[in-house]
XYZ file of C-alpha atoms in Angstrom:
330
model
C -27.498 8.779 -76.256
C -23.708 9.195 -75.741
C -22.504 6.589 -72.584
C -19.257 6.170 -71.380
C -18.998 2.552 -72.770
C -20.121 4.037 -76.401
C -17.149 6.674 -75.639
C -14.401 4.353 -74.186
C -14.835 5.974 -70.959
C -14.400 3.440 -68.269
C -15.218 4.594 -64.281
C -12.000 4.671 -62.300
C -12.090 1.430 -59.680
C -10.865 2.512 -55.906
C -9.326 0.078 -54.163
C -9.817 0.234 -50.059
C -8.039 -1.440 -47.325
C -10.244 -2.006 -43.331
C -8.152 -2.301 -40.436
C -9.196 -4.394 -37.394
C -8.304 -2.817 -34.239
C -5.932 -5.260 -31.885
C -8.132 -5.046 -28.669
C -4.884 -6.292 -26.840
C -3.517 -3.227 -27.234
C -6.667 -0.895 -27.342
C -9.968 -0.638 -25.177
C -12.848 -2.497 -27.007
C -15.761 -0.187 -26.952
C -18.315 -2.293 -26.742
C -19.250 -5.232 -24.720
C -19.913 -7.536 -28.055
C -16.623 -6.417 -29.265
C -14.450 -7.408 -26.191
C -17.016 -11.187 -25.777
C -14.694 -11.991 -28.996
C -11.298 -11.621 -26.998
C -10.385 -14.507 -24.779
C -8.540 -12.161 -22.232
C -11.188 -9.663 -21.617
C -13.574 -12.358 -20.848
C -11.544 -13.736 -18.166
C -11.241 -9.981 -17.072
C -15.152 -9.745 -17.014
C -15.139 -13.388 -15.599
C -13.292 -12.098 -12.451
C -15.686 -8.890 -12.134
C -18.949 -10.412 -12.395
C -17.024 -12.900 -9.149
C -16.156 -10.346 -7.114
C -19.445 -8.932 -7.565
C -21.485 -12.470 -6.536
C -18.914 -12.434 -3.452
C -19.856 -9.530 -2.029
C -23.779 -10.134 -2.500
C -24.026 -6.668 -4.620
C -27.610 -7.567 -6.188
C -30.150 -10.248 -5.371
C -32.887 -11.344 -8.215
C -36.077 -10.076 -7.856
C -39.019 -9.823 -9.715
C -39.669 -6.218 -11.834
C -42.459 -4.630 -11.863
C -43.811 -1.284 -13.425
C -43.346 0.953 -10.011
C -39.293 0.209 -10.086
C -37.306 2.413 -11.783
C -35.013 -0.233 -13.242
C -31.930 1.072 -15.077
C -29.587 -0.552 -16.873
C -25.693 -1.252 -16.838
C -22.616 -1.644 -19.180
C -19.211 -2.557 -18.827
C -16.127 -0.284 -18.909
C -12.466 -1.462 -20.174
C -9.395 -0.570 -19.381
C -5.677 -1.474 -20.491
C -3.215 -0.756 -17.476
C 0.214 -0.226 -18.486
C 3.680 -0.376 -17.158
C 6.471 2.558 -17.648
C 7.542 1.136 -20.489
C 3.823 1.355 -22.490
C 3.132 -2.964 -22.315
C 0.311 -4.108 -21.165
C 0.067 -4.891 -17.156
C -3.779 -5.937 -16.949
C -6.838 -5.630 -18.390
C -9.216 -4.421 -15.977
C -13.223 -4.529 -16.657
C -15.322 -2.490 -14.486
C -19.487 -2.733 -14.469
C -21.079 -0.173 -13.553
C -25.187 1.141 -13.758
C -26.578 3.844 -16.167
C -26.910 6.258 -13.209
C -28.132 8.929 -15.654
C -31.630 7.480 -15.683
C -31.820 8.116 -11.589
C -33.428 11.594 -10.555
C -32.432 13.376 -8.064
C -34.309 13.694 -4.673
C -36.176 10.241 -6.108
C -33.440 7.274 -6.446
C -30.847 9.107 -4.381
C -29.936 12.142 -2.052
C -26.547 12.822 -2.858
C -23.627 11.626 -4.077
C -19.925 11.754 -3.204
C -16.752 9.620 -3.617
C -14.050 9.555 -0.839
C -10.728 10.776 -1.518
C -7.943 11.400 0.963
C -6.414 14.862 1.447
C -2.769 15.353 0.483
C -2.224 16.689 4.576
C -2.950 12.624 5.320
C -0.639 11.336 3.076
C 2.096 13.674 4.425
C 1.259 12.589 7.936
C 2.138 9.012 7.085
C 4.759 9.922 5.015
C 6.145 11.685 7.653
C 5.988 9.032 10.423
C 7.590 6.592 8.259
C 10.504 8.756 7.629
C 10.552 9.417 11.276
C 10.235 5.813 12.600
C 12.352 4.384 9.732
C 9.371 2.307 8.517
C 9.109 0.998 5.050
C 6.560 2.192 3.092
C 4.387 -0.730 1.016
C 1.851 0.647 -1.395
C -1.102 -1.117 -2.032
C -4.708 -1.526 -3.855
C -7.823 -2.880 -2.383
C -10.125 -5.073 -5.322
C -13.560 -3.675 -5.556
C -13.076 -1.127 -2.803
C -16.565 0.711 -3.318
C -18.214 -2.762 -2.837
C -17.753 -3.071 0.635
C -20.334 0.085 1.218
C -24.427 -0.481 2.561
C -26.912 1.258 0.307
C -29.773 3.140 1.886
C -31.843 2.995 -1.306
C -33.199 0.359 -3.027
C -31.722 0.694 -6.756
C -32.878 -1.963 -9.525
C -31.201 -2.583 -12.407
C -31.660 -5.064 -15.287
C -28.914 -8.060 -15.515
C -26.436 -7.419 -17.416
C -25.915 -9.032 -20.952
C -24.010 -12.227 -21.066
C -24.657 -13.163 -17.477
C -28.154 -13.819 -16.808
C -29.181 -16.102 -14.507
C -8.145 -5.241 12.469
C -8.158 -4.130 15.333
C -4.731 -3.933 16.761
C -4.003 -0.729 18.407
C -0.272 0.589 17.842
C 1.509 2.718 20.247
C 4.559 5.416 19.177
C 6.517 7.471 20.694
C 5.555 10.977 21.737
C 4.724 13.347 18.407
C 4.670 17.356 18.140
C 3.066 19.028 15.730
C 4.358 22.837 14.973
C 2.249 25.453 13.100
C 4.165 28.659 11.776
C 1.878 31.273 10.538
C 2.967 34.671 9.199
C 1.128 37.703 7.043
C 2.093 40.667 5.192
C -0.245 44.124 5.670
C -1.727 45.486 3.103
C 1.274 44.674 0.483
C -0.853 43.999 -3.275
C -1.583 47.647 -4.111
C -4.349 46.701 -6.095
C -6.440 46.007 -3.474
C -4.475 45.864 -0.076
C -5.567 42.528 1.081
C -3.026 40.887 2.889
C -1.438 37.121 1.806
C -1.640 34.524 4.903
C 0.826 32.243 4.712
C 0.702 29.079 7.158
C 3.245 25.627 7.422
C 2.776 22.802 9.754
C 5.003 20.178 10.399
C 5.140 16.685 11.812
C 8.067 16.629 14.020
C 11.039 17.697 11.802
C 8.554 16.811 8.255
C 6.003 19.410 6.852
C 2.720 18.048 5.812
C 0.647 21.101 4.719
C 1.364 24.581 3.377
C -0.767 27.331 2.061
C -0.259 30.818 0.845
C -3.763 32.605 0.678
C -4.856 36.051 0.210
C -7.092 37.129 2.955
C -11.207 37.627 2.090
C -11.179 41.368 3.372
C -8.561 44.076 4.474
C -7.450 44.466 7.586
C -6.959 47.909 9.198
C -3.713 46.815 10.950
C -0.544 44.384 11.193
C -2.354 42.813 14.170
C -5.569 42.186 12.951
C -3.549 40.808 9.537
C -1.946 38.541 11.564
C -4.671 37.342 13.751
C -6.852 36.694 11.076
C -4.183 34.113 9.547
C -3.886 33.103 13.153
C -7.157 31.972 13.716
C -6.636 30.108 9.625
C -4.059 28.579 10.705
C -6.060 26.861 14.216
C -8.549 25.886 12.286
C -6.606 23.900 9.879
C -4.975 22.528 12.973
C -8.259 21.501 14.787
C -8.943 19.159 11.793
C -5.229 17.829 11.497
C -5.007 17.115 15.055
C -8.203 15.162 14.184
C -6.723 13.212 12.119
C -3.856 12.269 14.164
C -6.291 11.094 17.055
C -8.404 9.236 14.370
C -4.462 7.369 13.471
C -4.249 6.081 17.259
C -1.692 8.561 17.569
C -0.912 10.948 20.369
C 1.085 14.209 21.029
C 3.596 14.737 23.335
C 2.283 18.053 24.377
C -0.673 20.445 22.305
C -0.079 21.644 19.352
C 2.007 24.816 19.027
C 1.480 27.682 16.581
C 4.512 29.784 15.965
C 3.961 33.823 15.502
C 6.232 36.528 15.274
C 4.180 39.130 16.402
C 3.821 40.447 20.033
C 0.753 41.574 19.944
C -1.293 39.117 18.084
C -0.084 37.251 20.670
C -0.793 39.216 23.630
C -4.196 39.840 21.886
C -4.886 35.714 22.046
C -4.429 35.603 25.384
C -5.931 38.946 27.028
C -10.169 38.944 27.046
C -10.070 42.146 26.226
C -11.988 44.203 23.437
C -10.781 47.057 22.008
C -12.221 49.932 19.206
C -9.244 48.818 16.805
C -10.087 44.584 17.425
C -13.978 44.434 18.117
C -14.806 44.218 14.523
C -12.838 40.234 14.670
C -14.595 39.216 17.472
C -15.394 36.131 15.779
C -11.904 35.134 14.886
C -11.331 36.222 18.290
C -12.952 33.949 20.489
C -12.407 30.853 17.974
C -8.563 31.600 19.149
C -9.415 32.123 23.108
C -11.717 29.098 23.521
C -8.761 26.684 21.735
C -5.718 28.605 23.891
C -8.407 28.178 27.304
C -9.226 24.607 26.541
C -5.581 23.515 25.919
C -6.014 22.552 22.447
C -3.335 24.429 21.179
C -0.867 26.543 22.743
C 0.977 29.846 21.123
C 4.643 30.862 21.214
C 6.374 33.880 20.100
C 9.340 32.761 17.483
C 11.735 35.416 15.976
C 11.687 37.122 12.437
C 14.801 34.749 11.464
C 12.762 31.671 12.437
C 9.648 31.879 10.907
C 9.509 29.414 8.329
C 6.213 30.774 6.823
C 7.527 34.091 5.643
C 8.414 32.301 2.401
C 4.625 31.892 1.537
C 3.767 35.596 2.414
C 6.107 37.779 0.338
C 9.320 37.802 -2.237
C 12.801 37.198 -0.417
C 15.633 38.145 -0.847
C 17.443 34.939 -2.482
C 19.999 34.188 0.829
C 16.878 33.881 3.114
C 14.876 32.187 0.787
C 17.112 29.173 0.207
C 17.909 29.177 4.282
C 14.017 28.728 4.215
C 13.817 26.499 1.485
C 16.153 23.744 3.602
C 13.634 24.219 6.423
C 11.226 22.962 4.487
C 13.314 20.484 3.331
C 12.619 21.585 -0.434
C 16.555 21.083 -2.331
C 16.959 22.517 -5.536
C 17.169 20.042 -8.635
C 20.355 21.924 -9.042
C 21.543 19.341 -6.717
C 20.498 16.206 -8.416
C 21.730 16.977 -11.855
């Protein structure tokens, strides 16, 4: 029997080099893993803490009923600009996975503010000269009630203002404009609506409408009546702020009869098929919630966000909206 020793043949030895990961510079995966670093545990340390504080569990005895589901522990590495390391944050959280729907919960949902909010303060600061402090609240989602009973197992490791402000007077301006019929492809028309803060805009849109409209006027109204409800909820807001107007809100259009339409009770073969739209527009003119104004051609600001311009009118826009080219800046 021929072998390799018998022919001189010896197997070629590979040589192989391991590389430990430097968890102070990458995310440990697991929780054994990041038990061996003296900085995540501190980061865990201050978790589990702000968890006891705000009485998030209470011990209590399992039984074979509870659907008890279990929990691990995310990591994180928060960096500067620059790429070095800020904090390490450690964040528990349950194996929802194992919770049915309907059973352990009815819904879920996580809050998150609208960009139209952040405008609003952004817009009173620059108005009022305030500075502007940014800020994070620890263990924000902690502060919340439950209205089911969840169980989960302990986790390994660790067993065992009311001052109301007052501002001056505010006015909040809605232009709203529409082309008719303009995308041949299917002759819908584009809405386009701006609102503004004083001198600031806060929200914009540019939409194509859901269905075609058989004239200018019913183009027009329908971005009308888009452009009060967006209003309805912003004016909301404002109120919900502590905040109050100076006078209702005003929504800018350029066309007469849209106009004249809002405020006549009067039905018509070429308008009865938007009734709906309609009387959403007549209740909020009758009620005094917001008030319409007829503004030129040259002065609607939302014409940008309804067609191409020519490039003159589109930059005059442009500085309405306070938008500057980074032509400027370079």
């Amino acid at each position: 029997m021929q072998t390799r020793s018998k022919s001189g043949i010896s197997k070629k030895k590979i040589f192989s080099t391991t590389c430990t990961p430097n968890y102070l510079q990458t995310e440990p995966p697991t929780y054994k893993i990041a038990s061996q670093t003296p900085e995540w545990c501190a980061t865990m340390a201050s978790e589990f803490e702000a968890l006891q504080r705000q009485s998030t569990w209470s011990l209590v005895p399992s039984s074979p009923a509870q659907n008890v589901i279990g929990c691990r522990w995310f990591y994180k590495i928060k960096r500067n600009t620059d790429s070095s390391v800020s904090w390490y944050k450690a964040r528990l959280v349950a194996k929802g996975f194992h919770q049915q729907a309907g059973v352990d919960y009815v819904e879920t949902f996580s809050s998150v503010v609208k960009p139209p909010t952040i405008h609003i303060i952004l817009s009173l600061a620059a108005q009022n000269r305030w500075s502007l402090c940014q800020l994070d609240e620890s263990n924000a989602f902690l502060h919340g009630l439950l209205k089911e009973s969840v169980f989960m197992a302990q986790l390994v490791g660790f067993v065992d203002q009311d001052h109301p402000s007052h501002l001056g007077p505010l006015t909040l301006i809605v232009f709203m404009d529409a082309d008719w019929a303009r995308d041949p492809s299917d002759r819908r028309s584009t809405s386009g609506i701006t609102m503004f803060l004083g001198n600031n805009p806060i929200t914009w849109m540019s939409k194509k409408q859901h269905t075609v409209s058989c004239s200018s006027i019913e183009a027009e109204y329908r971005s009308l009546a888009t452009g009060a409800v967006e209003l309805a909820w912003l004016h909301q807001v404002i109120c919900d702020l502590g905040l109050y107007l100076a006078s209702a809100p005003i929504i800018g259009c350029d066309n007469t009869n849209a106009l004249a339409l809002a405020s006549n009770p009067v039905f018509h073969g070429r308008t009865k098929h938007i009734e709906v739209d309609y009387h959403f527009i007549r209740e909020r003119v009758v009620r005094g919630d917001i008030s319409l104004q007829f503004i030129s051609i040259d002065d609607q600001v939302a014409d940008i966000f309804t067609k191409a311009l020519p490039s003159p009118r589109f930059h005059r826009l442009c500085s309405k909206l306070l938008v500057c080219s980074t032509d400027h800046y370079v």
